[in-house]
Amino acid sequence: MKNVKITGTGSYVPDKVLTNFDLEKFLDTSDEWITSRTGIRTRHVAAEHETTSDLATEASRRALSMAGIQPEEIDMIIVGTITGDYPWPATACVVQHKLGLRNCAAYDVSAACSGFVYALDAAVSRIKSGAGSKALVIGAEVLTRAVDWEDRNTCVLFGDGAGAVVLEACDEDKGILSTHLHADGAYAELLYQPGFGSRNPASEEGLKARLPYLKMQGNEVFKIAVRSLTEVAFEALEANGMTAEDVDLFIPHQANQRILDATAKRIGFRDEQVYVNVDRFGNTSGASIPIALDEANRGGKIQPGDVVLLDAFGGGLTWGAALIRW
Ligand code: UT7
């Protein structure tokens, strides 16, 4: 076994769509502000009965079906999420059960919007170490239950969804060429959920102070995001002796159109090389890259032999990239 390749992709977003005009009805905001500052026009919202594991399981079924393998063949399930069904146990364990599996390794990775790339790195390493030959790697979130719907600075940005890939060991000259992960905990409180962990355990006062909801210093995060996404993209290209010209499709974390534009420009990508769906889904955190990857794959935008660059950034702060030959 030389490499690890993606043999199936899948994604699932809930049916319900929330438009900027819907938000105008209960929030001091406007479609004009949201589209000009973020590029977001709509986001999907989970139905009351839907949880993160439901979205993840449906995305996984679609990825398994494309790969043409049975769930029982999977050796590990790794989910990148910060909005799991429960604080613990891991959503990966719930997904495992919903897929009718037992015994295989199943765990979550907490790296916020970088969660999928972090999970991908873990699965590739485990397969290369011989711990198994087939993995399900998922990014899944129900962010709309973690945002404060009274905070216009944040709630307009996020949406729900899930994306999954099947990874398999292979002997071909293709697959995940390299992964590159970084973090800087000095910035932990620029983007975080202050309650209810061990720092601020559950309390009535904490609820009144809205501690269980996402908080972000958007402006600061914006600047660090552009810098970090750019740096780690160059790191991945240089590690493989490539330049921006060698990349067929650039799939950055879908946080904000202005972040995508600034990052793509700094790296040197033309518009045609950049995959964008933030206008339709908003920021789905750990799910954003695998949803975009699945859309691009099913839409015929990725062909065998193509070079694809995944580029992630999120709470932690964390960031990372994966370079893939399809
Ligand atoms: O997923 C990983 C990490 N997340 C990100 O990468 C997000 C990074 N940050 C951003 O995308 C942007 O910083 C935001 C979209 C969050 C904000 O855009 P901005 O251009 O940085 O705006 P700002 O924070 O400087 O706010 C400008 C103004 C403020 O009013 P004043 O103080 O200038 O009067 C805000 O109160 O816009 C106001 N504002 C809004 N107005 C209408 C903030 N949110 C809204 C809103 N509707 N929803």
PDB file of C-alpha atoms in Angstrom, residues 23-160:
ATOM      1  CA  LEU A  23     -33.719  37.180   8.827  1.00  0.00           C
ATOM      2  CA  GLU A  24     -34.796  40.783   8.176  1.00  0.00           C
ATOM      3  CA  LYS A  25     -38.148  39.900   9.761  1.00  0.00           C
ATOM      4  CA  PHE A  26     -36.773  39.308  13.271  1.00  0.00           C
ATOM      5  CA  LEU A  27     -33.291  40.851  13.288  1.00  0.00           C
ATOM      6  CA  ASP A  28     -31.905  44.362  12.807  1.00  0.00           C
ATOM      7  CA  THR A  29     -30.157  43.374   9.580  1.00  0.00           C
ATOM      8  CA  SER A  30     -30.625  43.557   5.817  1.00  0.00           C
ATOM      9  CA  ASP A  31     -30.077  41.423   2.762  1.00  0.00           C
ATOM     10  CA  GLU A  32     -27.878  44.243   1.469  1.00  0.00           C
ATOM     11  CA  TRP A  33     -25.575  44.125   4.538  1.00  0.00           C
ATOM     12  CA  ILE A  34     -25.306  40.333   4.580  1.00  0.00           C
ATOM     13  CA  THR A  35     -24.660  39.888   0.848  1.00  0.00           C
ATOM     14  CA  SER A  36     -22.176  42.743   0.570  1.00  0.00           C
ATOM     15  CA  ARG A  37     -20.210  41.797   3.746  1.00  0.00           C
ATOM     16  CA  THR A  38     -20.339  38.000   3.419  1.00  0.00           C
ATOM     17  CA  GLY A  39     -21.732  36.870   0.038  1.00  0.00           C
ATOM     18  CA  ILE A  40     -24.284  34.695   1.894  1.00  0.00           C
ATOM     19  CA  ARG A  41     -27.837  34.669   0.512  1.00  0.00           C
ATOM     20  CA  THR A  42     -29.333  31.523   2.051  1.00  0.00           C
ATOM     21  CA  ARG A  43     -28.457  28.856   4.603  1.00  0.00           C
ATOM     22  CA  HIS A  44     -30.086  25.500   5.415  1.00  0.00           C
ATOM     23  CA  VAL A  45     -31.584  24.802   8.838  1.00  0.00           C
ATOM     24  CA  ALA A  46     -32.108  21.360  10.386  1.00  0.00           C
ATOM     25  CA  ALA A  47     -35.699  20.307  11.084  1.00  0.00           C
ATOM     26  CA  GLU A  48     -36.631  20.030  14.760  1.00  0.00           C
ATOM     27  CA  HIS A  49     -36.218  16.246  14.758  1.00  0.00           C
ATOM     28  CA  GLU A  50     -32.869  16.319  12.899  1.00  0.00           C
ATOM     29  CA  THR A  51     -29.532  16.103  14.711  1.00  0.00           C
ATOM     30  CA  THR A  52     -25.918  16.297  13.587  1.00  0.00           C
ATOM     31  CA  SER A  53     -25.650  12.489  13.462  1.00  0.00           C
ATOM     32  CA  ASP A  54     -28.704  12.308  11.152  1.00  0.00           C
ATOM     33  CA  LEU A  55     -27.073  14.687   8.679  1.00  0.00           C
ATOM     34  CA  ALA A  56     -23.747  12.856   9.008  1.00  0.00           C
ATOM     35  CA  THR A  57     -25.343   9.436   8.499  1.00  0.00           C
ATOM     36  CA  GLU A  58     -27.164  10.496   5.328  1.00  0.00           C
ATOM     37  CA  ALA A  59     -23.999  12.080   3.883  1.00  0.00           C
ATOM     38  CA  SER A  60     -22.116   8.877   4.758  1.00  0.00           C
ATOM     39  CA  ARG A  61     -24.674   6.626   3.047  1.00  0.00           C
ATOM     40  CA  ARG A  62     -24.269   8.676  -0.131  1.00  0.00           C
ATOM     41  CA  ALA A  63     -20.463   8.478   0.055  1.00  0.00           C
ATOM     42  CA  LEU A  64     -20.549   4.708   0.700  1.00  0.00           C
ATOM     43  CA  SER A  65     -22.925   4.234  -2.225  1.00  0.00           C
ATOM     44  CA  MET A  66     -20.587   6.127  -4.571  1.00  0.00           C
ATOM     45  CA  ALA A  67     -17.610   4.113  -3.316  1.00  0.00           C
ATOM     46  CA  GLY A  68     -19.613   0.937  -3.876  1.00  0.00           C
ATOM     47  CA  ILE A  69     -18.775  -0.540  -0.495  1.00  0.00           C
ATOM     48  CA  GLN A  70     -20.863  -1.866   2.381  1.00  0.00           C
ATOM     49  CA  PRO A  71     -20.780  -0.115   5.785  1.00  0.00           C
ATOM     50  CA  GLU A  72     -19.346  -3.312   7.358  1.00  0.00           C
ATOM     51  CA  GLU A  73     -16.139  -2.816   5.374  1.00  0.00           C
ATOM     52  CA  ILE A  74     -15.375   0.450   7.204  1.00  0.00           C
ATOM     53  CA  ASP A  75     -12.507   0.232   9.735  1.00  0.00           C
ATOM     54  CA  MET A  76     -12.874   3.688  11.306  1.00  0.00           C
ATOM     55  CA  ILE A  77     -15.280   6.612  11.482  1.00  0.00           C
ATOM     56  CA  ILE A  78     -13.897  10.056  12.279  1.00  0.00           C
ATOM     57  CA  VAL A  79     -16.217  13.042  12.536  1.00  0.00           C
ATOM     58  CA  GLY A  80     -15.097  16.670  12.547  1.00  0.00           C
ATOM     59  CA  THR A  81     -17.756  18.546  14.509  1.00  0.00           C
ATOM     60  CA  ILE A  82     -18.284  21.134  17.243  1.00  0.00           C
ATOM     61  CA  THR A  83     -22.051  20.675  17.357  1.00  0.00           C
ATOM     62  CA  GLY A  84     -22.349  16.965  18.043  1.00  0.00           C
ATOM     63  CA  ASP A  85     -25.571  15.347  19.221  1.00  0.00           C
ATOM     64  CA  TYR A  86     -24.196  15.446  22.792  1.00  0.00           C
ATOM     65  CA  PRO A  87     -21.133  17.031  24.455  1.00  0.00           C
ATOM     66  CA  TRP A  88     -20.170  13.350  24.734  1.00  0.00           C
ATOM     67  CA  PRO A  89     -20.179  10.549  23.673  1.00  0.00           C
ATOM     68  CA  ALA A  90     -18.774  11.224  20.246  1.00  0.00           C
ATOM     69  CA  THR A  91     -21.177  11.751  17.359  1.00  0.00           C
ATOM     70  CA  ALA A  92     -19.027   9.253  15.426  1.00  0.00           C
ATOM     71  CA  CYS A  93     -20.318   6.549  17.796  1.00  0.00           C
ATOM     72  CA  VAL A  94     -23.927   7.574  17.127  1.00  0.00           C
ATOM     73  CA  VAL A  95     -23.262   7.512  13.365  1.00  0.00           C
ATOM     74  CA  GLN A  96     -21.626   4.092  13.694  1.00  0.00           C
ATOM     75  CA  HIS A  97     -24.785   2.748  15.335  1.00  0.00           C
ATOM     76  CA  LYS A  98     -27.072   4.361  12.739  1.00  0.00           C
ATOM     77  CA  LEU A  99     -25.042   2.697   9.978  1.00  0.00           C
ATOM     78  CA  GLY A 100     -25.585  -0.639  11.736  1.00  0.00           C
ATOM     79  CA  LEU A 101     -21.917  -1.064  12.653  1.00  0.00           C
ATOM     80  CA  ARG A 102     -20.099  -2.326  15.744  1.00  0.00           C
ATOM     81  CA  ASN A 103     -16.505  -2.515  16.873  1.00  0.00           C
ATOM     82  CA  CYS A 104     -14.750  -0.210  14.409  1.00  0.00           C
ATOM     83  CA  ALA A 105     -12.947   2.840  15.857  1.00  0.00           C
ATOM     84  CA  ALA A 106     -15.217   5.881  16.048  1.00  0.00           C
ATOM     85  CA  TYR A 107     -14.283   9.275  17.418  1.00  0.00           C
ATOM     86  CA  ASP A 108     -14.793  13.002  16.925  1.00  0.00           C
ATOM     87  CA  VAL A 109     -12.227  15.665  16.202  1.00  0.00           C
ATOM     88  CA  SER A 110     -12.800  19.111  17.697  1.00  0.00           C
ATOM     89  CA  ALA A 111     -11.126  21.598  15.379  1.00  0.00           C
ATOM     90  CA  ALA A 112     -14.155  23.741  14.502  1.00  0.00           C
ATOM     91  CA  CYS A 113     -14.163  24.764  10.814  1.00  0.00           C
ATOM     92  CA  SER A 114     -10.892  22.887  10.272  1.00  0.00           C
ATOM     93  CA  GLY A 115     -12.482  19.706  11.664  1.00  0.00           C
ATOM     94  CA  PHE A 116     -12.807  17.867   8.364  1.00  0.00           C
ATOM     95  CA  VAL A 117      -9.188  18.467   7.303  1.00  0.00           C
ATOM     96  CA  TYR A 118      -8.009  17.462  10.797  1.00  0.00           C
ATOM     97  CA  ALA A 119     -10.165  14.303  10.601  1.00  0.00           C
ATOM     98  CA  LEU A 120      -8.856  13.540   7.119  1.00  0.00           C
ATOM     99  CA  ASP A 121      -5.281  13.812   8.376  1.00  0.00           C
ATOM    100  CA  ALA A 122      -6.054  11.407  11.257  1.00  0.00           C
ATOM    101  CA  ALA A 123      -7.677   8.834   8.964  1.00  0.00           C
ATOM    102  CA  VAL A 124      -4.867   8.961   6.389  1.00  0.00           C
ATOM    103  CA  SER A 125      -2.275   8.500   9.149  1.00  0.00           C
ATOM    104  CA  ARG A 126      -4.175   5.569  10.662  1.00  0.00           C
ATOM    105  CA  ILE A 127      -4.535   3.851   7.280  1.00  0.00           C
ATOM    106  CA  LYS A 128      -0.850   4.414   6.461  1.00  0.00           C
ATOM    107  CA  SER A 129       0.094   2.978   9.885  1.00  0.00           C
ATOM    108  CA  GLY A 130      -1.811  -0.205   9.042  1.00  0.00           C
ATOM    109  CA  ALA A 131      -4.663   0.361  11.524  1.00  0.00           C
ATOM    110  CA  GLY A 132      -7.206  -0.321   8.782  1.00  0.00           C
ATOM    111  CA  SER A 133      -7.715   0.110   5.058  1.00  0.00           C
ATOM    112  CA  LYS A 134     -11.078   1.887   4.747  1.00  0.00           C
ATOM    113  CA  ALA A 135     -12.287   4.986   6.581  1.00  0.00           C
ATOM    114  CA  LEU A 136     -15.328   7.171   6.701  1.00  0.00           C
ATOM    115  CA  VAL A 137     -14.364  10.803   7.290  1.00  0.00           C
ATOM    116  CA  ILE A 138     -17.182  13.215   7.990  1.00  0.00           C
ATOM    117  CA  GLY A 139     -17.694  16.915   8.645  1.00  0.00           C
ATOM    118  CA  ALA A 140     -21.134  17.581  10.137  1.00  0.00           C
ATOM    119  CA  GLU A 141     -22.724  20.479  11.990  1.00  0.00           C
ATOM    120  CA  VAL A 142     -26.004  21.867  13.239  1.00  0.00           C
ATOM    121  CA  LEU A 143     -24.588  25.340  13.891  1.00  0.00           C
ATOM    122  CA  THR A 144     -28.015  26.957  13.909  1.00  0.00           C
ATOM    123  CA  ARG A 145     -28.500  25.475  17.405  1.00  0.00           C
ATOM    124  CA  ALA A 146     -25.185  26.867  18.663  1.00  0.00           C
ATOM    125  CA  VAL A 147     -25.610  30.470  17.529  1.00  0.00           C
ATOM    126  CA  ASP A 148     -27.339  33.241  19.456  1.00  0.00           C
ATOM    127  CA  TRP A 149     -30.338  34.253  17.357  1.00  0.00           C
ATOM    128  CA  GLU A 150     -30.313  37.647  19.112  1.00  0.00           C
ATOM    129  CA  ASP A 151     -26.734  38.381  17.968  1.00  0.00           C
ATOM    130  CA  ARG A 152     -26.770  39.741  14.422  1.00  0.00           C
ATOM    131  CA  ASN A 153     -22.958  39.750  14.350  1.00  0.00           C
ATOM    132  CA  THR A 154     -22.889  35.964  14.188  1.00  0.00           C
ATOM    133  CA  CYS A 155     -26.254  34.270  13.593  1.00  0.00           C
ATOM    134  CA  VAL A 156     -26.572  35.441   9.967  1.00  0.00           C
ATOM    135  CA  LEU A 157     -23.343  33.657   9.038  1.00  0.00           C
ATOM    136  CA  PHE A 158     -23.961  30.009   9.834  1.00  0.00           C
ATOM    137  CA  GLY A 159     -25.883  27.043   8.420  1.00  0.00           C
ATOM    138  CA  ASP A 160     -26.372  23.292   8.873  1.00  0.00           C
TER     139      ASP A 160
END
